[in-house]
């Protein structure tokens, strides 16, 4: 801050330096307050950075597997008992040889797959479906690439001690607490039957245990699904927050997408040069050059077989007009002076366009004169 001393009797005034104002503007311009652009999200998606809850698929998997066991448990139990009966009654009487072992292995494997296969299929479908619902179709190997920052101990310590790690720890403690509470409620509701288990048969004990375990699995699975949905909402918020951009980031991205102005100007200059060379190469094909005579020059060509009207194949002003006349002189192309027509053609007709109808008569008279001089009839 600059302090200015005034005359006696006046207060001292303070002047804020201009550069401090510029620094403040740069600081605010660097704050990431803007939502991510579609291009930024697209680039992040290519790198495998998506909003995804890692708990959604396991939670849904647990719920549906236990629900499947609840519905198909009796059938699965009968299948397992059938395998045990066959093993004790039938297979135990077989002679041990290669053929019998092959049949035994095939039959036992087939029955086991019938029991376990549906559970594995449900798990596979649920895992794929849960990930598809969150991120859609996505395949990238970017997260698998070796990066040195992944083994940096300082960065690792920062990740361990970060706010995100603290949130994950709180979520884990909360899930364990809720799970234990649900287990307590289920066991407490069945306390009377638990006391009488010692008086019941093994079948009743196993049936009671299976039923309570299935209830516990279904309730905990549904609870985990609810928590996973909330976690997905939080992960979505964190994803949007981490992708936020500053105003300067948006400007830089716009420059990258639209192209740097300097590069674009160079490209346009190169395109103009190429167009100029093509135009100069067409001048030897001209029938006549109409001039101002100093400032403008327009090259006209007409082919009755391929053109419906005369066409401007080159035009230029000042230095370029002089170059057109030099090339025309070198190739012995007739040059005609007509100030109004030269100005009209230069201002109204682009290179490669046919002349407008209102200029037909003037251009036709010049072409007729040129053809007469050349001994041509068109």
mmCIF file of N, CA, C and O in Angstrom, residues 6-93:
data_model
loop_
_atom_site.group_PDB
_atom_site.id
_atom_site.type_symbol
_atom_site.label_atom_id
_atom_site.label_comp_id
_atom_site.label_asym_id
_atom_site.label_seq_id
_atom_site.Cartn_x
_atom_site.Cartn_y
_atom_site.Cartn_z
ATOM 1 N N UNK A 6 -0.197 14.639 2.667
ATOM 2 C CA UNK A 6 -0.845 15.839 2.171
ATOM 3 C C UNK A 6 -0.362 17.056 2.955
ATOM 4 O O UNK A 6 0.473 16.966 3.862
ATOM 5 N N UNK A 7 -0.897 18.166 2.604
ATOM 6 C CA UNK A 7 -0.571 19.425 3.282
ATOM 7 C C UNK A 7 -1.061 19.377 4.719
ATOM 8 O O UNK A 7 -1.952 18.612 5.070
ATOM 9 N N UNK A 8 -0.511 20.229 5.606
ATOM 10 C CA UNK A 8 -0.963 20.261 7.010
ATOM 11 C C UNK A 8 -2.454 20.542 7.083
ATOM 12 O O UNK A 8 -2.989 21.380 6.360
ATOM 13 N N UNK A 9 -3.126 19.826 7.968
ATOM 14 C CA UNK A 9 -4.571 20.004 8.111
ATOM 15 C C UNK A 9 -5.381 19.033 7.287
ATOM 16 O O UNK A 9 -6.587 18.936 7.450
ATOM 17 N N UNK A 10 -4.727 18.338 6.368
ATOM 18 C CA UNK A 10 -5.424 17.356 5.541
ATOM 19 C C UNK A 10 -5.041 15.947 5.989
ATOM 20 O O UNK A 10 -3.934 15.713 6.488
ATOM 21 N N UNK A 11 -5.983 15.018 5.784
ATOM 22 C CA UNK A 11 -5.736 13.622 6.157
ATOM 23 C C UNK A 11 -4.845 12.946 5.130
ATOM 24 O O UNK A 11 -4.843 13.300 3.968
ATOM 25 N N UNK A 12 -4.091 11.975 5.639
ATOM 26 C CA UNK A 12 -3.274 11.185 4.730
ATOM 27 C C UNK A 12 -4.180 10.242 3.948
ATOM 28 O O UNK A 12 -5.125 9.668 4.478
ATOM 29 N N UNK A 13 -3.866 10.074 2.682
ATOM 30 C CA UNK A 13 -4.659 9.200 1.813
ATOM 31 C C UNK A 13 -3.842 7.979 1.449
ATOM 32 O O UNK A 13 -2.607 8.010 1.454
ATOM 33 N N UNK A 14 -4.521 6.920 1.152
ATOM 34 C CA UNK A 14 -3.881 5.654 0.799
ATOM 35 C C UNK A 14 -4.279 5.267 -0.609
ATOM 36 O O UNK A 14 -5.440 5.384 -0.980
ATOM 37 N N UNK A 15 -3.311 4.818 -1.372
ATOM 38 C CA UNK A 15 -3.557 4.395 -2.747
ATOM 39 C C UNK A 15 -3.256 2.914 -2.863
ATOM 40 O O UNK A 15 -2.176 2.466 -2.480
ATOM 41 N N UNK A 16 -4.207 2.164 -3.321
ATOM 42 C CA UNK A 16 -4.021 0.720 -3.534
ATOM 43 C C UNK A 16 -3.299 0.507 -4.855
ATOM 44 O O UNK A 16 -3.790 0.947 -5.891
ATOM 45 N N UNK A 17 -2.154 -0.118 -4.873
ATOM 46 C CA UNK A 17 -1.429 -0.326 -6.134
ATOM 47 C C UNK A 17 -2.266 -1.124 -7.122
ATOM 48 O O UNK A 17 -3.014 -2.015 -6.753
ATOM 49 N N UNK A 18 -2.105 -0.802 -8.395
ATOM 50 C CA UNK A 18 -2.893 -1.457 -9.441
ATOM 51 C C UNK A 18 -2.565 -2.932 -9.552
ATOM 52 O O UNK A 18 -3.420 -3.755 -9.857
ATOM 53 N N UNK A 19 -1.284 -3.275 -9.260
ATOM 54 C CA UNK A 19 -0.902 -4.666 -9.454
ATOM 55 C C UNK A 19 -1.600 -5.585 -8.444
ATOM 56 O O UNK A 19 -1.826 -6.755 -8.702
ATOM 57 N N UNK A 20 -1.966 -5.040 -7.249
ATOM 58 C CA UNK A 20 -2.702 -5.854 -6.292
ATOM 59 C C UNK A 20 -4.080 -6.204 -6.827
ATOM 60 O O UNK A 20 -4.583 -7.314 -6.641
ATOM 61 N N UNK A 21 -4.682 -5.275 -7.529
ATOM 62 C CA UNK A 21 -5.987 -5.526 -8.133
ATOM 63 C C UNK A 21 -5.880 -6.607 -9.203
ATOM 64 O O UNK A 21 -6.718 -7.487 -9.310
ATOM 65 N N UNK A 22 -4.791 -6.558 -9.976
ATOM 66 C CA UNK A 22 -4.575 -7.574 -11.013
ATOM 67 C C UNK A 22 -4.370 -8.938 -10.384
ATOM 68 O O UNK A 22 -4.894 -9.954 -10.846
ATOM 69 N N UNK A 23 -3.604 -8.991 -9.259
ATOM 70 C CA UNK A 23 -3.374 -10.257 -8.573
ATOM 71 C C UNK A 23 -4.681 -10.833 -8.056
ATOM 72 O O UNK A 23 -4.947 -12.036 -8.136
ATOM 73 N N UNK A 24 -5.545 -9.944 -7.502
ATOM 74 C CA UNK A 24 -6.844 -10.416 -7.020
ATOM 75 C C UNK A 24 -7.667 -11.004 -8.151
ATOM 76 O O UNK A 24 -8.305 -12.052 -7.993
ATOM 77 N N UNK A 25 -7.635 -10.350 -9.310
ATOM 78 C CA UNK A 25 -8.384 -10.866 -10.451
ATOM 79 C C UNK A 25 -7.849 -12.226 -10.870
ATOM 80 O O UNK A 25 -8.608 -13.146 -11.171
ATOM 81 N N UNK A 26 -6.525 -12.361 -10.893
ATOM 82 C CA UNK A 26 -5.932 -13.640 -11.275
ATOM 83 C C UNK A 26 -6.275 -14.731 -10.266
ATOM 84 O O UNK A 26 -6.507 -15.882 -10.620
ATOM 85 N N UNK A 27 -6.344 -14.340 -8.979
ATOM 86 C CA UNK A 27 -6.684 -15.337 -7.953
ATOM 87 C C UNK A 27 -8.089 -15.856 -8.151
ATOM 88 O O UNK A 27 -8.342 -17.059 -8.136
ATOM 89 N N UNK A 28 -9.034 -14.919 -8.356
ATOM 90 C CA UNK A 28 -10.419 -15.344 -8.555
ATOM 91 C C UNK A 28 -10.584 -16.085 -9.874
ATOM 92 O O UNK A 28 -11.409 -16.977 -9.989
ATOM 93 N N UNK A 29 -9.808 -15.699 -10.897
ATOM 94 C CA UNK A 29 -9.907 -16.410 -12.182
ATOM 95 C C UNK A 29 -9.401 -17.836 -12.067
ATOM 96 O O UNK A 29 -9.807 -18.706 -12.822
ATOM 97 N N UNK A 30 -8.472 -18.087 -11.074
ATOM 98 C CA UNK A 30 -7.929 -19.424 -10.913
ATOM 99 C C UNK A 30 -8.769 -20.323 -10.025
ATOM 100 O O UNK A 30 -8.480 -21.507 -9.909
ATOM 101 N N UNK A 31 -9.789 -19.784 -9.358
ATOM 102 C CA UNK A 31 -10.651 -20.604 -8.524
ATOM 103 C C UNK A 31 -11.514 -21.518 -9.398
ATOM 104 O O UNK A 31 -12.075 -21.089 -10.399
ATOM 105 N N UNK A 32 -11.633 -22.756 -8.974
ATOM 106 C CA UNK A 32 -12.419 -23.727 -9.737
ATOM 107 C C UNK A 32 -13.877 -23.646 -9.275
ATOM 108 O O UNK A 32 -14.320 -24.413 -8.414
ATOM 109 N N UNK A 33 -14.595 -22.711 -9.848
ATOM 110 C CA UNK A 33 -15.989 -22.466 -9.476
ATOM 111 C C UNK A 33 -16.971 -22.866 -10.564
ATOM 112 O O UNK A 33 -18.179 -22.849 -10.331
ATOM 113 N N UNK A 34 -16.480 -23.226 -11.740
ATOM 114 C CA UNK A 34 -17.360 -23.515 -12.873
ATOM 115 C C UNK A 34 -17.542 -25.024 -13.043
ATOM 116 O O UNK A 34 -16.635 -25.812 -12.748
ATOM 117 N N UNK A 35 -18.720 -25.411 -13.510
ATOM 118 C CA UNK A 35 -18.965 -26.818 -13.794
ATOM 119 C C UNK A 35 -18.102 -27.301 -14.960
ATOM 120 O O UNK A 35 -17.756 -26.521 -15.835
ATOM 121 N N UNK A 36 -17.779 -28.571 -14.926
ATOM 122 C CA UNK A 36 -16.942 -29.135 -15.988
ATOM 123 C C UNK A 36 -17.684 -29.109 -17.319
ATOM 124 O O UNK A 36 -18.889 -29.349 -17.387
ATOM 125 N N UNK A 37 -16.949 -28.809 -18.356
ATOM 126 C CA UNK A 37 -17.528 -28.794 -19.695
ATOM 127 C C UNK A 37 -17.695 -30.227 -20.212
ATOM 128 O O UNK A 37 -17.053 -31.162 -19.700
ATOM 129 N N UNK A 38 -18.541 -30.434 -21.206
ATOM 130 C CA UNK A 38 -18.688 -31.789 -21.771
ATOM 131 C C UNK A 38 -17.372 -32.379 -22.259
ATOM 132 O O UNK A 38 -17.141 -33.582 -22.141
ATOM 133 N N UNK A 39 -16.490 -31.542 -22.800
ATOM 134 C CA UNK A 39 -15.202 -32.033 -23.280
ATOM 135 C C UNK A 39 -14.341 -32.515 -22.122
ATOM 136 O O UNK A 39 -13.648 -33.540 -22.222
ATOM 137 N N UNK A 40 -14.370 -31.773 -21.000
ATOM 138 C CA UNK A 40 -13.598 -32.186 -19.817
ATOM 139 C C UNK A 40 -14.122 -33.524 -19.292
ATOM 140 O O UNK A 40 -13.332 -34.421 -18.929
ATOM 141 N N UNK A 41 -15.433 -33.698 -19.255
ATOM 142 C CA UNK A 41 -16.003 -34.969 -18.802
ATOM 143 C C UNK A 41 -15.659 -36.098 -19.760
ATOM 144 O O UNK A 41 -15.398 -37.227 -19.336
ATOM 145 N N UNK A 42 -15.642 -35.795 -21.045
ATOM 146 C CA UNK A 42 -15.304 -36.813 -22.035
ATOM 147 C C UNK A 42 -13.857 -37.260 -21.880
ATOM 148 O O UNK A 42 -13.555 -38.465 -21.937
ATOM 149 N N UNK A 43 -12.942 -36.316 -21.664
ATOM 150 C CA UNK A 43 -11.531 -36.664 -21.461
ATOM 151 C C UNK A 43 -11.345 -37.468 -20.178
ATOM 152 O O UNK A 43 -10.554 -38.420 -20.149
ATOM 153 N N UNK A 44 -12.063 -37.074 -19.114
ATOM 154 C CA UNK A 44 -11.956 -37.812 -17.854
ATOM 155 C C UNK A 44 -12.494 -39.228 -18.008
ATOM 156 O O UNK A 44 -11.936 -40.181 -17.449
ATOM 157 N N UNK A 45 -13.557 -39.391 -18.782
ATOM 158 C CA UNK A 45 -14.127 -40.721 -18.998
ATOM 159 C C UNK A 45 -13.156 -41.616 -19.751
ATOM 160 O O UNK A 45 -13.050 -42.811 -19.473
ATOM 161 N N UNK A 46 -12.428 -41.043 -20.723
ATOM 162 C CA UNK A 46 -11.434 -41.828 -21.449
ATOM 163 C C UNK A 46 -10.335 -42.334 -20.515
ATOM 164 O O UNK A 46 -9.743 -43.385 -20.764
ATOM 165 N N UNK A 47 -10.054 -41.577 -19.449
ATOM 166 C CA UNK A 47 -9.037 -41.989 -18.477
ATOM 167 C C UNK A 47 -9.591 -42.917 -17.407
ATOM 168 O O UNK A 47 -8.865 -43.304 -16.495
ATOM 169 N N UNK A 48 -10.886 -43.260 -17.503
ATOM 170 C CA UNK A 48 -11.488 -44.138 -16.515
ATOM 171 C C UNK A 48 -12.007 -43.421 -15.291
ATOM 172 O O UNK A 48 -12.383 -44.068 -14.303
ATOM 173 N N UNK A 49 -12.041 -42.084 -15.323
ATOM 174 C CA UNK A 49 -12.528 -41.306 -14.194
ATOM 175 C C UNK A 49 -14.031 -41.094 -14.355
ATOM 176 O O UNK A 49 -14.478 -40.262 -15.141
ATOM 177 N N UNK A 50 -14.814 -41.854 -13.601
ATOM 178 C CA UNK A 50 -16.269 -41.790 -13.687
ATOM 179 C C UNK A 50 -16.842 -41.794 -12.270
ATOM 180 O O UNK A 50 -16.170 -42.181 -11.306
ATOM 181 N N UNK A 51 -18.093 -41.341 -12.171
ATOM 182 C CA UNK A 51 -18.790 -41.365 -10.890
ATOM 183 C C UNK A 51 -19.309 -42.777 -10.659
ATOM 184 O O UNK A 51 -20.203 -43.249 -11.363
ATOM 185 N N UNK A 52 -18.745 -43.446 -9.669
ATOM 186 C CA UNK A 52 -19.092 -44.846 -9.452
ATOM 187 C C UNK A 52 -18.931 -45.195 -7.982
ATOM 188 O O UNK A 52 -17.955 -44.793 -7.341
ATOM 189 N N UNK A 53 -19.903 -45.932 -7.456
ATOM 190 C CA UNK A 53 -19.818 -46.443 -6.091
ATOM 191 C C UNK A 53 -19.357 -47.889 -6.143
ATOM 192 O O UNK A 53 -20.001 -48.741 -6.763
ATOM 193 N N UNK A 54 -18.233 -48.161 -5.493
ATOM 194 C CA UNK A 54 -17.697 -49.528 -5.495
ATOM 195 C C UNK A 54 -18.522 -50.464 -4.623
ATOM 196 O O UNK A 54 -18.292 -51.682 -4.625
ATOM 197 N N UNK A 55 -19.470 -49.920 -3.874
ATOM 198 C CA UNK A 55 -20.267 -50.732 -2.956
ATOM 199 C C UNK A 55 -21.604 -51.146 -3.573
ATOM 200 O O UNK A 55 -22.304 -51.988 -3.007
ATOM 201 N N UNK A 56 -21.974 -50.549 -4.690
ATOM 202 C CA UNK A 56 -23.303 -50.810 -5.243
ATOM 203 C C UNK A 56 -23.418 -52.246 -5.754
ATOM 204 O O UNK A 56 -24.398 -52.944 -5.460
ATOM 205 N N UNK A 57 -22.432 -52.705 -6.526
ATOM 206 C CA UNK A 57 -22.485 -54.064 -7.075
ATOM 207 C C UNK A 57 -22.461 -55.133 -5.980
ATOM 208 O O UNK A 57 -23.295 -56.048 -5.988
ATOM 209 N N UNK A 58 -21.544 -55.062 -4.986
ATOM 210 C CA UNK A 58 -21.582 -56.083 -3.923
ATOM 211 C C UNK A 58 -22.877 -56.072 -3.118
ATOM 212 O O UNK A 58 -23.397 -57.138 -2.754
ATOM 213 N N UNK A 59 -23.411 -54.867 -2.829
ATOM 214 C CA UNK A 59 -24.646 -54.789 -2.047
ATOM 215 C C UNK A 59 -25.808 -55.425 -2.802
ATOM 216 O O UNK A 59 -26.580 -56.224 -2.244
ATOM 217 N N UNK A 60 -25.930 -55.088 -4.078
ATOM 218 C CA UNK A 60 -26.999 -55.668 -4.880
ATOM 219 C C UNK A 60 -26.798 -57.168 -5.052
ATOM 220 O O UNK A 60 -27.762 -57.949 -5.066
ATOM 221 N N UNK A 61 -25.548 -57.567 -5.160
ATOM 222 C CA UNK A 61 -25.235 -58.992 -5.312
ATOM 223 C C UNK A 61 -25.651 -59.778 -4.076
ATOM 224 O O UNK A 61 -26.276 -60.848 -4.170
ATOM 225 N N UNK A 62 -25.326 -59.265 -2.907
ATOM 226 C CA UNK A 62 -25.688 -59.954 -1.664
ATOM 227 C C UNK A 62 -27.198 -60.081 -1.535
ATOM 228 O O UNK A 62 -27.737 -61.141 -1.187
ATOM 229 N N UNK A 63 -27.907 -58.984 -1.838
ATOM 230 C CA UNK A 63 -29.371 -58.996 -1.710
ATOM 231 C C UNK A 63 -30.001 -60.042 -2.624
ATOM 232 O O UNK A 63 -30.837 -60.857 -2.185
ATOM 233 N N UNK A 64 -29.609 -60.038 -3.887
ATOM 234 C CA UNK A 64 -30.242 -60.951 -4.843
ATOM 235 C C UNK A 64 -29.822 -62.401 -4.619
ATOM 236 O O UNK A 64 -30.623 -63.320 -4.823
ATOM 237 N N UNK A 65 -28.582 -62.623 -4.202
ATOM 238 C CA UNK A 65 -28.146 -64.004 -3.937
ATOM 239 C C UNK A 65 -28.915 -64.591 -2.762
ATOM 240 O O UNK A 65 -29.401 -65.739 -2.812
ATOM 241 N N UNK A 66 -29.049 -63.815 -1.685
ATOM 242 C CA UNK A 66 -29.805 -64.335 -0.536
ATOM 243 C C UNK A 66 -31.284 -64.472 -0.871
ATOM 244 O O UNK A 66 -31.960 -65.389 -0.384
ATOM 245 N N UNK A 67 -31.805 -63.561 -1.710
ATOM 246 C CA UNK A 67 -33.193 -63.698 -2.136
ATOM 247 C C UNK A 67 -33.377 -64.956 -2.983
ATOM 248 O O UNK A 67 -34.383 -65.668 -2.862
ATOM 249 N N UNK A 68 -32.394 -65.224 -3.828
ATOM 250 C CA UNK A 68 -32.439 -66.451 -4.634
ATOM 251 C C UNK A 68 -32.380 -67.691 -3.739
ATOM 252 O O UNK A 68 -33.097 -68.679 -3.961
ATOM 253 N N UNK A 69 -31.510 -67.625 -2.712
ATOM 254 C CA UNK A 69 -31.431 -68.750 -1.774
ATOM 255 C C UNK A 69 -32.742 -68.917 -1.004
ATOM 256 O O UNK A 69 -33.158 -70.041 -0.704
ATOM 257 N N UNK A 70 -33.390 -67.790 -0.699
ATOM 258 C CA UNK A 70 -34.651 -67.857 0.026
ATOM 259 C C UNK A 70 -35.739 -68.526 -0.809
ATOM 260 O O UNK A 70 -36.559 -69.298 -0.291
ATOM 261 N N UNK A 71 -35.737 -68.250 -2.097
ATOM 262 C CA UNK A 71 -36.756 -68.808 -2.973
ATOM 263 C C UNK A 71 -36.399 -70.209 -3.462
ATOM 264 O O UNK A 71 -37.259 -71.086 -3.562
ATOM 265 N N UNK A 72 -35.122 -70.425 -3.793
ATOM 266 C CA UNK A 72 -34.719 -71.713 -4.356
ATOM 267 C C UNK A 72 -33.983 -72.606 -3.387
ATOM 268 O O UNK A 72 -33.404 -73.628 -3.796
ATOM 269 N N UNK A 73 -33.978 -72.239 -2.105
ATOM 270 C CA UNK A 73 -33.259 -73.029 -1.117
ATOM 271 C C UNK A 73 -33.733 -74.456 -0.993
ATOM 272 O O UNK A 73 -32.905 -75.396 -0.983
ATOM 273 N N UNK A 74 -35.032 -74.706 -0.917
ATOM 274 C CA UNK A 74 -35.501 -76.104 -0.808
ATOM 275 C C UNK A 74 -35.061 -76.978 -1.980
ATOM 276 O O UNK A 74 -34.650 -78.136 -1.778
ATOM 277 N N UNK A 75 -35.145 -76.425 -3.175
ATOM 278 C CA UNK A 75 -34.710 -77.207 -4.350
ATOM 279 C C UNK A 75 -33.214 -77.510 -4.298
ATOM 280 O O UNK A 75 -32.770 -78.625 -4.604
ATOM 281 N N UNK A 76 -32.405 -76.518 -3.904
ATOM 282 C CA UNK A 76 -30.960 -76.714 -3.810
ATOM 283 C C UNK A 76 -30.626 -77.741 -2.733
ATOM 284 O O UNK A 76 -29.717 -78.578 -2.899
ATOM 285 N N UNK A 77 -31.370 -77.680 -1.615
ATOM 286 C CA UNK A 77 -31.121 -78.655 -0.549
ATOM 287 C C UNK A 77 -31.441 -80.069 -1.020
ATOM 288 O O UNK A 77 -30.677 -81.009 -0.754
ATOM 289 N N UNK A 78 -32.540 -80.223 -1.724
ATOM 290 C CA UNK A 78 -32.887 -81.564 -2.247
ATOM 291 C C UNK A 78 -31.817 -82.066 -3.217
ATOM 292 O O UNK A 78 -31.479 -83.265 -3.216
ATOM 293 N N UNK A 79 -31.290 -81.170 -4.054
ATOM 294 C CA UNK A 79 -30.250 -81.589 -5.000
ATOM 295 C C UNK A 79 -28.995 -82.045 -4.282
ATOM 296 O O UNK A 79 -28.373 -83.063 -4.645
ATOM 297 N N UNK A 80 -28.593 -81.308 -3.242
ATOM 298 C CA UNK A 80 -27.397 -81.693 -2.479
ATOM 299 C C UNK A 80 -27.615 -83.021 -1.756
ATOM 300 O O UNK A 80 -26.715 -83.877 -1.708
ATOM 301 N N UNK A 81 -28.803 -83.189 -1.178
ATOM 302 C CA UNK A 81 -29.093 -84.466 -0.500
ATOM 303 C C UNK A 81 -29.101 -85.625 -1.480
ATOM 304 O O UNK A 81 -28.665 -86.743 -1.151
ATOM 305 N N UNK A 82 -29.573 -85.368 -2.692
ATOM 306 C CA UNK A 82 -29.575 -86.407 -3.719
ATOM 307 C C UNK A 82 -28.150 -86.828 -4.077
ATOM 308 O O UNK A 82 -27.866 -88.031 -4.252
ATOM 309 N N UNK A 83 -27.249 -85.845 -4.179
ATOM 310 C CA UNK A 83 -25.845 -86.162 -4.468
ATOM 311 C C UNK A 83 -25.254 -87.013 -3.348
ATOM 312 O O UNK A 83 -24.527 -88.003 -3.586
ATOM 313 N N UNK A 84 -25.563 -86.650 -2.089
ATOM 314 C CA UNK A 84 -25.022 -87.409 -0.951
ATOM 315 C C UNK A 84 -25.585 -88.829 -0.937
ATOM 316 O O UNK A 84 -24.857 -89.813 -0.699
ATOM 317 N N UNK A 85 -26.882 -88.974 -1.219
ATOM 318 C CA UNK A 85 -27.485 -90.316 -1.235
ATOM 319 C C UNK A 85 -26.860 -91.189 -2.312
ATOM 320 O O UNK A 85 -26.560 -92.375 -2.085
ATOM 321 N N UNK A 86 -26.716 -90.599 -3.508
ATOM 322 C CA UNK A 86 -26.113 -91.364 -4.597
ATOM 323 C C UNK A 86 -24.690 -91.774 -4.250
ATOM 324 O O UNK A 86 -24.247 -92.900 -4.585
ATOM 325 N N UNK A 87 -23.967 -90.894 -3.580
ATOM 326 C CA UNK A 87 -22.576 -91.215 -3.214
ATOM 327 C C UNK A 87 -22.516 -92.353 -2.203
ATOM 328 O O UNK A 87 -21.632 -93.226 -2.270
ATOM 329 N N UNK A 88 -23.446 -92.345 -1.235
ATOM 330 C CA UNK A 88 -23.408 -93.363 -0.175
ATOM 331 C C UNK A 88 -24.035 -94.681 -0.616
ATOM 332 O O UNK A 88 -23.599 -95.760 -0.183
ATOM 333 N N UNK A 89 -25.062 -94.602 -1.451
ATOM 334 C CA UNK A 89 -25.806 -95.823 -1.799
ATOM 335 C C UNK A 89 -25.283 -96.443 -3.090
ATOM 336 O O UNK A 89 -25.015 -97.651 -3.161
ATOM 337 N N UNK A 90 -25.131 -95.624 -4.137
ATOM 338 C CA UNK A 90 -24.806 -96.162 -5.459
ATOM 339 C C UNK A 90 -23.311 -96.173 -5.726
ATOM 340 O O UNK A 90 -22.717 -97.214 -6.042
ATOM 341 N N UNK A 91 -22.670 -95.019 -5.597
ATOM 342 C CA UNK A 91 -21.262 -94.912 -5.987
ATOM 343 C C UNK A 91 -20.347 -95.753 -5.102
ATOM 344 O O UNK A 91 -19.269 -96.181 -5.539
ATOM 345 N N UNK A 92 -20.756 -95.953 -3.850
ATOM 346 C CA UNK A 92 -19.883 -96.734 -2.942
ATOM 347 C C UNK A 92 -19.788 -98.193 -3.363
ATOM 348 O O UNK A 92 -18.864 -98.908 -2.955
ATOM 349 N N UNK A 93 -20.741 -98.681 -4.164
ATOM 350 C CA UNK A 93 -20.726 -100.078 -4.610
ATOM 351 C C UNK A 93 -19.964 -100.273 -5.913
ATOM 352 O O UNK A 93 -19.757 -101.409 -6.335
#
